[in-house]
Structures are given as structure tokens and as C-alpha cells.
């Protein structure tokens, strides 16, 4: 039996044994899926709780549901933060989507020395990326949505970084000489992983030096130079294989 369609809610929407659904999901449930009272939905609170609910009533501004079943889903014990140099065009949309599918916990858009794109309407872009992350989390059956942080400068990010216990800080770089798998083998118990990926122009020598001074491993992903969107997907895939 197919699982009922999934939607994210906030914990505040839960009033056991009822949950009220409101906001942008209403139109999709009512118009696209054509759900009716009696139909089932899957609701997730973003903190690991999953609810199977039955639609009780459908109003213009909200849908009232009753909890049929609930369970606790474990969140990943390893947290991954991706600091992504802002790329051109819509590449960031792709990176946000794939990073979400690959289990990233948070994503920080970064302005680096070689960032080409001129940032306009930061809040609007942030809203777009958060929407993409939410949709990708629903599609990939994640129990949570990654945090999409505001755009920051590279230096501000590394100078204020507090990764938490058992950290692993990775700086993939075309001039890095240490294979990333060697660093993985040396840190099998890492719990908080931070990865920095440059934009189209890559990182500068000064940025590499600053990262190294702040505890980052300057690692190699192999002999080929990867596009920024490819590098992000490659590193997150490697981390997933090694630690998840």
C-alpha cells in the first residue's frame, strides 16, 4: 500500500489527537491531489515525529485532521554543514535540492573572493531556496528540513564557526594534496562535518590559507577539476557513504 502524501508542519500545529494544516499546502492537497474528508496524509514536524492523519474537515483557510498513527523517526547523528560559494544562474537551486536529498543538515551560501554573481533580493532568494529544500525533503522521505542560512562572507563564516563536538572540517581544493578518503580514515567518529565548496572560480590561495589556519583539511577529490555543483554532490555522497 502506497504511503499517504507527505507534508511538513510545525510542532505547534499538533494538538493531539488533532493537527491543523494551513498555508501553502492547502491548495496542493485540495486542488492538485483532490483529497477529501476521510483520506489519509503523512505529516512530519521536522523534529522526527511522523503522523498518519485522516482528513476530518476541509475549510477554505485550513484542513482539520485526526491522528491515526504516530511514530518517532531518528534524526541523523552526524550533522553536515555545507558552505557553498554562490554560483551563477540557477546552479544554487540544483545544489540546494541535491544537498537536501543527500542529508545535509544546514547550507550556508557564501560570498568568496571569486564569487561572480551579484546578490540582489537576498530575502527573496533565501525564501526560494528554503522552498526547494522543503520540497526536496518531502520527496526524499527525510524526517527534517535542512536549515538554509542567510548569505554570509567566507571570512565571517570561518572566523565565527563553532562546529560542535567531534568536528571534521573539509576544504576540497584543486591544489589540495591529501586524499579526502585518508582524512575520513583518520576521523571515523566525526559527528559535525563542515564542507566548504568554492564558486566557479574556486577558492583563492588566501582563502585556503585562512581555512587551514582555522582547522580545515585541504583535501583532494581526485585528479580532475570538478564544477562547483558536481563537487558539492560528490563530497556529500562521499560523506554519506562513510558516515551515515
PDB file of C-alpha atoms in Angstrom:
ATOM      1  CA  UNK A   1       0.000   0.000   0.000  1.00  0.00           C
ATOM      2  CA  UNK A   2       1.389   3.381  -1.011  1.00  0.00           C
ATOM      3  CA  UNK A   3       2.289   5.785   1.743  1.00  0.00           C
ATOM      4  CA  UNK A   4      -0.033   8.813   2.022  1.00  0.00           C
ATOM      5  CA  UNK A   5       1.422  12.047   0.567  1.00  0.00           C
ATOM      6  CA  UNK A   6       3.854  13.822   2.882  1.00  0.00           C
ATOM      7  CA  UNK A   7       3.773  17.374   4.191  1.00  0.00           C
ATOM      8  CA  UNK A   8       5.770  19.251   6.795  1.00  0.00           C
ATOM      9  CA  UNK A   9       4.107  21.044   9.685  1.00  0.00           C
ATOM     10  CA  UNK A  10       5.385  22.862  12.752  1.00  0.00           C
ATOM     11  CA  UNK A  11       5.206  21.204  16.186  1.00  0.00           C
ATOM     12  CA  UNK A  12       2.836  23.985  17.237  1.00  0.00           C
ATOM     13  CA  UNK A  13       0.218  22.706  14.777  1.00  0.00           C
ATOM     14  CA  UNK A  14      -0.118  19.466  16.730  1.00  0.00           C
ATOM     15  CA  UNK A  15      -2.942  19.437  19.267  1.00  0.00           C
ATOM     16  CA  UNK A  16      -3.333  15.725  19.927  1.00  0.00           C
ATOM     17  CA  UNK A  17      -5.343  13.962  18.724  1.00  0.00           C
ATOM     18  CA  UNK A  18      -5.778  16.669  16.060  1.00  0.00           C
ATOM     19  CA  UNK A  19      -3.491  18.506  13.652  1.00  0.00           C
ATOM     20  CA  UNK A  20      -4.490  21.546  11.611  1.00  0.00           C
ATOM     21  CA  UNK A  21      -2.923  22.016   8.186  1.00  0.00           C
ATOM     22  CA  UNK A  22      -2.739  25.551   6.801  1.00  0.00           C
ATOM     23  CA  UNK A  23      -0.649  27.686   4.491  1.00  0.00           C
ATOM     24  CA  UNK A  24       0.779  26.808   1.084  1.00  0.00           C
ATOM     25  CA  UNK A  25      -0.062  23.097   1.322  1.00  0.00           C
ATOM     26  CA  UNK A  26      -3.822  23.701   1.262  1.00  0.00           C
ATOM     27  CA  UNK A  27      -4.051  24.276  -2.470  1.00  0.00           C
ATOM     28  CA  UNK A  28      -1.905  21.259  -3.267  1.00  0.00           C
ATOM     29  CA  UNK A  29      -3.950  18.947  -1.039  1.00  0.00           C
ATOM     30  CA  UNK A  30      -7.297  20.259  -2.227  1.00  0.00           C
ATOM     31  CA  UNK A  31      -6.724  21.131  -5.892  1.00  0.00           C
ATOM     32  CA  UNK A  32      -3.794  19.048  -7.095  1.00  0.00           C
ATOM     33  CA  UNK A  33      -4.260  15.870  -5.055  1.00  0.00           C
ATOM     34  CA  UNK A  34      -8.045  16.367  -4.801  1.00  0.00           C
ATOM     35  CA  UNK A  35      -8.136  14.948  -1.289  1.00  0.00           C
ATOM     36  CA  UNK A  36     -11.449  14.667   0.538  1.00  0.00           C
ATOM     37  CA  UNK A  37     -12.546  14.080   4.149  1.00  0.00           C
ATOM     38  CA  UNK A  38     -11.620  10.527   5.072  1.00  0.00           C
ATOM     39  CA  UNK A  39      -8.408  10.495   3.030  1.00  0.00           C
ATOM     40  CA  UNK A  40      -5.036   9.969   4.711  1.00  0.00           C
ATOM     41  CA  UNK A  41      -1.987  12.255   4.843  1.00  0.00           C
ATOM     42  CA  UNK A  42       1.500  11.898   6.317  1.00  0.00           C
ATOM     43  CA  UNK A  43       2.584  14.895   8.401  1.00  0.00           C
ATOM     44  CA  UNK A  44       6.101  15.497   9.752  1.00  0.00           C
ATOM     45  CA  UNK A  45       7.037  18.061  12.379  1.00  0.00           C
ATOM     46  CA  UNK A  46      10.685  18.413  11.280  1.00  0.00           C
ATOM     47  CA  UNK A  47      11.935  17.090  14.631  1.00  0.00           C
ATOM     48  CA  UNK A  48      11.474  13.407  13.946  1.00  0.00           C
ATOM     49  CA  UNK A  49       7.772  12.870  14.660  1.00  0.00           C
ATOM     50  CA  UNK A  50       5.715  11.414  11.826  1.00  0.00           C
ATOM     51  CA  UNK A  51       1.920  11.317  11.898  1.00  0.00           C
ATOM     52  CA  UNK A  52      -0.529   9.422   9.718  1.00  0.00           C
ATOM     53  CA  UNK A  53      -3.712  11.506   9.852  1.00  0.00           C
ATOM     54  CA  UNK A  54      -7.217  11.304   8.425  1.00  0.00           C
ATOM     55  CA  UNK A  55      -8.809  14.438   6.991  1.00  0.00           C
ATOM     56  CA  UNK A  56     -11.813  15.383   9.127  1.00  0.00           C
ATOM     57  CA  UNK A  57     -12.973  18.681   7.630  1.00  0.00           C
ATOM     58  CA  UNK A  58     -11.753  20.944   4.843  1.00  0.00           C
ATOM     59  CA  UNK A  59     -12.319  24.683   5.187  1.00  0.00           C
ATOM     60  CA  UNK A  60     -11.175  27.499   2.932  1.00  0.00           C
ATOM     61  CA  UNK A  61      -8.307  28.500   5.222  1.00  0.00           C
ATOM     62  CA  UNK A  62      -7.402  25.204   6.888  1.00  0.00           C
ATOM     63  CA  UNK A  63      -7.781  21.449   6.954  1.00  0.00           C
ATOM     64  CA  UNK A  64      -8.507  19.683  10.228  1.00  0.00           C
ATOM     65  CA  UNK A  65      -7.135  16.186  10.598  1.00  0.00           C
ATOM     66  CA  UNK A  66      -7.224  13.469  13.251  1.00  0.00           C
ATOM     67  CA  UNK A  67      -4.172  11.415  14.167  1.00  0.00           C
ATOM     68  CA  UNK A  68      -4.487   7.752  13.193  1.00  0.00           C
ATOM     69  CA  UNK A  69      -0.912   6.656  13.887  1.00  0.00           C
ATOM     70  CA  UNK A  70       2.329   8.268  15.002  1.00  0.00           C
ATOM     71  CA  UNK A  71       5.946   7.258  15.338  1.00  0.00           C
ATOM     72  CA  UNK A  72       9.319   8.720  16.176  1.00  0.00           C
ATOM     73  CA  UNK A  73      11.899   8.717  13.395  1.00  0.00           C
ATOM     74  CA  UNK A  74      15.540   9.016  14.330  1.00  0.00           C
ATOM     75  CA  UNK A  75      17.397  12.050  13.038  1.00  0.00           C
ATOM     76  CA  UNK A  76      20.964  11.553  11.748  1.00  0.00           C
ATOM     77  CA  UNK A  77      23.600  11.573  14.489  1.00  0.00           C
ATOM     78  CA  UNK A  78      26.137  13.087  12.086  1.00  0.00           C
ATOM     79  CA  UNK A  79      25.437  16.706  11.161  1.00  0.00           C
ATOM     80  CA  UNK A  80      26.771  18.071   7.885  1.00  0.00           C
ATOM     81  CA  UNK A  81      27.071  21.779   7.090  1.00  0.00           C
ATOM     82  CA  UNK A  82      27.744  22.842   3.505  1.00  0.00           C
ATOM     83  CA  UNK A  83      29.316  26.250   2.995  1.00  0.00           C
ATOM     84  CA  UNK A  84      28.661  26.822  -0.700  1.00  0.00           C
ATOM     85  CA  UNK A  85      30.258  29.614  -2.710  1.00  0.00           C
ATOM     86  CA  UNK A  86      27.461  31.277  -4.664  1.00  0.00           C
ATOM     87  CA  UNK A  87      27.448  30.106  -8.289  1.00  0.00           C
ATOM     88  CA  UNK A  88      25.953  31.788 -11.337  1.00  0.00           C
ATOM     89  CA  UNK A  89      22.433  31.360 -12.763  1.00  0.00           C
ATOM     90  CA  UNK A  90      20.240  28.720 -11.141  1.00  0.00           C
ATOM     91  CA  UNK A  91      23.015  26.334 -10.096  1.00  0.00           C
ATOM     92  CA  UNK A  92      22.319  27.108  -6.440  1.00  0.00           C
ATOM     93  CA  UNK A  93      18.785  25.745  -6.845  1.00  0.00           C
ATOM     94  CA  UNK A  94      20.270  22.451  -8.002  1.00  0.00           C
ATOM     95  CA  UNK A  95      22.800  22.381  -5.160  1.00  0.00           C
ATOM     96  CA  UNK A  96      20.135  23.061  -2.516  1.00  0.00           C
ATOM     97  CA  UNK A  97      17.939  20.296  -3.924  1.00  0.00           C
ATOM     98  CA  UNK A  98      20.689  17.675  -4.142  1.00  0.00           C
ATOM     99  CA  UNK A  99      22.268  18.633  -0.813  1.00  0.00           C
ATOM    100  CA  UNK A 100      18.875  18.108   0.822  1.00  0.00           C
ATOM    101  CA  UNK A 101      18.481  14.705  -0.812  1.00  0.00           C
ATOM    102  CA  UNK A 102      21.981  13.750   0.356  1.00  0.00           C
ATOM    103  CA  UNK A 103      21.255  14.577   4.003  1.00  0.00           C
ATOM    104  CA  UNK A 104      22.905  17.938   4.627  1.00  0.00           C
ATOM    105  CA  UNK A 105      21.821  19.488   7.948  1.00  0.00           C
ATOM    106  CA  UNK A 106      22.435  23.114   7.035  1.00  0.00           C
ATOM    107  CA  UNK A 107      23.570  25.066   3.993  1.00  0.00           C
ATOM    108  CA  UNK A 108      25.297  28.446   4.108  1.00  0.00           C
ATOM    109  CA  UNK A 109      25.550  30.456   0.852  1.00  0.00           C
ATOM    110  CA  UNK A 110      28.964  32.155   0.814  1.00  0.00           C
ATOM    111  CA  UNK A 111      30.413  35.215  -0.892  1.00  0.00           C
ATOM    112  CA  UNK A 112      34.030  34.366  -1.708  1.00  0.00           C
ATOM    113  CA  UNK A 113      36.823  36.322  -3.375  1.00  0.00           C
ATOM    114  CA  UNK A 114      35.974  34.820  -6.749  1.00  0.00           C
ATOM    115  CA  UNK A 115      32.199  34.914  -6.496  1.00  0.00           C
ATOM    116  CA  UNK A 116      30.939  36.379  -9.774  1.00  0.00           C
ATOM    117  CA  UNK A 117      27.210  36.670  -9.122  1.00  0.00           C
ATOM    118  CA  UNK A 118      25.886  39.965  -7.761  1.00  0.00           C
ATOM    119  CA  UNK A 119      23.443  39.237  -4.970  1.00  0.00           C
ATOM    120  CA  UNK A 120      20.094  41.014  -5.206  1.00  0.00           C
ATOM    121  CA  UNK A 121      16.926  40.401  -3.224  1.00  0.00           C
ATOM    122  CA  UNK A 122      18.675  38.218  -0.641  1.00  0.00           C
ATOM    123  CA  UNK A 123      15.482  37.518   1.282  1.00  0.00           C
ATOM    124  CA  UNK A 124      13.617  36.523  -1.876  1.00  0.00           C
ATOM    125  CA  UNK A 125      16.391  34.154  -2.896  1.00  0.00           C
ATOM    126  CA  UNK A 126      16.524  32.697   0.595  1.00  0.00           C
ATOM    127  CA  UNK A 127      12.789  32.027   0.503  1.00  0.00           C
ATOM    128  CA  UNK A 128      13.196  30.277  -2.850  1.00  0.00           C
ATOM    129  CA  UNK A 129      15.996  28.059  -1.533  1.00  0.00           C
ATOM    130  CA  UNK A 130      14.023  27.191   1.602  1.00  0.00           C
ATOM    131  CA  UNK A 131      11.051  26.190  -0.548  1.00  0.00           C
ATOM    132  CA  UNK A 132      13.282  23.994  -2.714  1.00  0.00           C
ATOM    133  CA  UNK A 133      14.758  22.365   0.404  1.00  0.00           C
ATOM    134  CA  UNK A 134      11.301  21.700   1.822  1.00  0.00           C
ATOM    135  CA  UNK A 135      10.061  20.105  -1.397  1.00  0.00           C
ATOM    136  CA  UNK A 136      13.231  18.014  -1.736  1.00  0.00           C
ATOM    137  CA  UNK A 137      12.905  16.825   1.876  1.00  0.00           C
ATOM    138  CA  UNK A 138       9.323  15.695   1.221  1.00  0.00           C
ATOM    139  CA  UNK A 139      10.306  13.948  -2.000  1.00  0.00           C
ATOM    140  CA  UNK A 140      13.274  12.146  -0.452  1.00  0.00           C
ATOM    141  CA  UNK A 141      11.403  10.945   2.654  1.00  0.00           C
ATOM    142  CA  UNK A 142      13.554  12.935   5.085  1.00  0.00           C
ATOM    143  CA  UNK A 143      12.138  13.446   8.574  1.00  0.00           C
ATOM    144  CA  UNK A 144      13.518  17.007   8.695  1.00  0.00           C
ATOM    145  CA  UNK A 145      14.278  20.025   6.516  1.00  0.00           C
ATOM    146  CA  UNK A 146      17.824  21.398   6.315  1.00  0.00           C
ATOM    147  CA  UNK A 147      18.419  24.919   7.583  1.00  0.00           C
ATOM    148  CA  UNK A 148      19.145  27.385   4.775  1.00  0.00           C
ATOM    149  CA  UNK A 149      21.103  30.179   6.412  1.00  0.00           C
ATOM    150  CA  UNK A 150      21.428  33.805   5.227  1.00  0.00           C
ATOM    151  CA  UNK A 151      24.170  34.690   2.754  1.00  0.00           C
ATOM    152  CA  UNK A 152      27.479  35.351   4.513  1.00  0.00           C
ATOM    153  CA  UNK A 153      31.027  36.251   3.584  1.00  0.00           C
ATOM    154  CA  UNK A 154      33.598  33.465   3.531  1.00  0.00           C
ATOM    155  CA  UNK A 155      35.793  35.081   6.177  1.00  0.00           C
ATOM    156  CA  UNK A 156      32.921  35.853   8.506  1.00  0.00           C
ATOM    157  CA  UNK A 157      31.822  32.223   8.288  1.00  0.00           C
ATOM    158  CA  UNK A 158      35.157  30.594   9.080  1.00  0.00           C
ATOM    159  CA  UNK A 159      36.098  33.127  11.764  1.00  0.00           C
ATOM    160  CA  UNK A 160      32.852  32.608  13.707  1.00  0.00           C
ATOM    161  CA  UNK A 161      32.444  28.878  13.061  1.00  0.00           C
ATOM    162  CA  UNK A 162      31.686  26.696  16.076  1.00  0.00           C
ATOM    163  CA  UNK A 163      31.110  23.224  14.592  1.00  0.00           C
ATOM    164  CA  UNK A 164      30.441  21.467  17.892  1.00  0.00           C
ATOM    165  CA  UNK A 165      31.901  18.242  19.312  1.00  0.00           C
ATOM    166  CA  UNK A 166      33.960  15.783  17.254  1.00  0.00           C
ATOM    167  CA  UNK A 167      34.288  18.070  14.223  1.00  0.00           C
ATOM    168  CA  UNK A 168      35.677  17.352  10.769  1.00  0.00           C
ATOM    169  CA  UNK A 169      36.405  20.431   8.654  1.00  0.00           C
ATOM    170  CA  UNK A 170      36.913  19.814   4.936  1.00  0.00           C
ATOM    171  CA  UNK A 171      38.200  22.227   2.311  1.00  0.00           C
ATOM    172  CA  UNK A 172      38.232  20.499  -1.097  1.00  0.00           C
ATOM    173  CA  UNK A 173      40.691  22.390  -3.276  1.00  0.00           C
ATOM    174  CA  UNK A 174      42.268  21.807  -6.675  1.00  0.00           C
ATOM    175  CA  UNK A 175      45.704  22.244  -5.080  1.00  0.00           C
ATOM    176  CA  UNK A 176      44.951  20.016  -2.115  1.00  0.00           C
ATOM    177  CA  UNK A 177      47.316  17.063  -1.843  1.00  0.00           C
ATOM    178  CA  UNK A 178      45.741  14.925   0.884  1.00  0.00           C
ATOM    179  CA  UNK A 179      43.127  12.476  -0.491  1.00  0.00           C
ATOM    180  CA  UNK A 180      39.773  13.018   1.198  1.00  0.00           C
ATOM    181  CA  UNK A 181      39.454   9.301   1.961  1.00  0.00           C
ATOM    182  CA  UNK A 182      42.671   9.493   4.011  1.00  0.00           C
ATOM    183  CA  UNK A 183      41.111  12.191   6.209  1.00  0.00           C
ATOM    184  CA  UNK A 184      37.952  10.092   6.562  1.00  0.00           C
ATOM    185  CA  UNK A 185      40.012   7.150   7.794  1.00  0.00           C
ATOM    186  CA  UNK A 186      41.718   9.360  10.360  1.00  0.00           C
ATOM    187  CA  UNK A 187      38.414  10.675  11.793  1.00  0.00           C
ATOM    188  CA  UNK A 188      35.990   7.720  11.943  1.00  0.00           C
ATOM    189  CA  UNK A 189      33.963   9.181  14.823  1.00  0.00           C
ATOM    190  CA  UNK A 190      33.249  12.622  13.367  1.00  0.00           C
ATOM    191  CA  UNK A 191      29.831  13.969  14.349  1.00  0.00           C
ATOM    192  CA  UNK A 192      29.891  17.527  12.987  1.00  0.00           C
ATOM    193  CA  UNK A 193      31.220  17.834   9.443  1.00  0.00           C
ATOM    194  CA  UNK A 194      31.690  21.162   7.675  1.00  0.00           C
ATOM    195  CA  UNK A 195      32.457  21.263   3.945  1.00  0.00           C
ATOM    196  CA  UNK A 196      33.449  24.397   2.010  1.00  0.00           C
ATOM    197  CA  UNK A 197      32.920  24.446  -1.756  1.00  0.00           C
ATOM    198  CA  UNK A 198      34.081  27.337  -3.920  1.00  0.00           C
ATOM    199  CA  UNK A 199      32.091  29.032  -6.672  1.00  0.00           C
ATOM    200  CA  UNK A 200      33.019  28.730 -10.374  1.00  0.00           C
ATOM    201  CA  UNK A 201      36.427  30.350  -9.881  1.00  0.00           C
ATOM    202  CA  UNK A 202      37.339  28.156  -6.934  1.00  0.00           C
ATOM    203  CA  UNK A 203      38.999  29.391  -3.763  1.00  0.00           C
ATOM    204  CA  UNK A 204      41.970  31.736  -3.664  1.00  0.00           C
ATOM    205  CA  UNK A 205      45.277  30.943  -2.020  1.00  0.00           C
ATOM    206  CA  UNK A 206      44.468  33.438   0.730  1.00  0.00           C
ATOM    207  CA  UNK A 207      41.163  31.687   1.449  1.00  0.00           C
ATOM    208  CA  UNK A 208      42.881  28.301   1.529  1.00  0.00           C
ATOM    209  CA  UNK A 209      45.464  29.650   3.971  1.00  0.00           C
ATOM    210  CA  UNK A 210      42.736  31.139   6.180  1.00  0.00           C
ATOM    211  CA  UNK A 211      40.802  27.876   6.159  1.00  0.00           C
ATOM    212  CA  UNK A 212      43.890  25.874   7.109  1.00  0.00           C
ATOM    213  CA  UNK A 213      44.643  28.279   9.970  1.00  0.00           C
ATOM    214  CA  UNK A 214      41.128  27.655  11.261  1.00  0.00           C
ATOM    215  CA  UNK A 215      41.435  23.880  11.311  1.00  0.00           C
ATOM    216  CA  UNK A 216      40.245  22.869   7.837  1.00  0.00           C
ATOM    217  CA  UNK A 217      41.850  19.966   5.983  1.00  0.00           C
ATOM    218  CA  UNK A 218      42.856  20.981   2.448  1.00  0.00           C
ATOM    219  CA  UNK A 219      41.798  17.828   0.634  1.00  0.00           C
ATOM    220  CA  UNK A 220      41.842  16.492  -2.895  1.00  0.00           C
ATOM    221  CA  UNK A 221      38.824  14.943  -4.619  1.00  0.00           C
ATOM    222  CA  UNK A 222      40.964  13.336  -7.315  1.00  0.00           C
ATOM    223  CA  UNK A 223      42.899  14.365 -10.417  1.00  0.00           C
ATOM    224  CA  UNK A 224      40.003  16.064 -12.233  1.00  0.00           C
ATOM    225  CA  UNK A 225      38.739  19.590 -11.552  1.00  0.00           C
ATOM    226  CA  UNK A 226      35.010  19.449 -10.818  1.00  0.00           C
ATOM    227  CA  UNK A 227      32.328  22.016 -11.444  1.00  0.00           C
ATOM    228  CA  UNK A 228      31.071  23.627  -8.257  1.00  0.00           C
ATOM    229  CA  UNK A 229      27.731  21.796  -8.372  1.00  0.00           C
ATOM    230  CA  UNK A 230      29.487  18.500  -9.115  1.00  0.00           C
ATOM    231  CA  UNK A 231      31.951  18.987  -6.253  1.00  0.00           C
ATOM    232  CA  UNK A 232      29.143  19.602  -3.751  1.00  0.00           C
ATOM    233  CA  UNK A 233      27.273  16.453  -4.792  1.00  0.00           C
ATOM    234  CA  UNK A 234      30.472  14.382  -4.878  1.00  0.00           C
ATOM    235  CA  UNK A 235      31.643  15.355  -1.391  1.00  0.00           C
ATOM    236  CA  UNK A 236      28.214  14.926   0.207  1.00  0.00           C
ATOM    237  CA  UNK A 237      27.901  11.498  -1.429  1.00  0.00           C
ATOM    238  CA  UNK A 238      31.291  10.500  -0.043  1.00  0.00           C
ATOM    239  CA  UNK A 239      30.323  11.682   3.435  1.00  0.00           C
ATOM    240  CA  UNK A 240      27.052   9.779   3.256  1.00  0.00           C
ATOM    241  CA  UNK A 241      28.855   6.582   2.284  1.00  0.00           C
ATOM    242  CA  UNK A 242      31.459   6.989   5.015  1.00  0.00           C
ATOM    243  CA  UNK A 243      29.407   8.215   7.987  1.00  0.00           C
ATOM    244  CA  UNK A 244      25.675   7.640   7.524  1.00  0.00           C
TER     245      UNK A 244
END
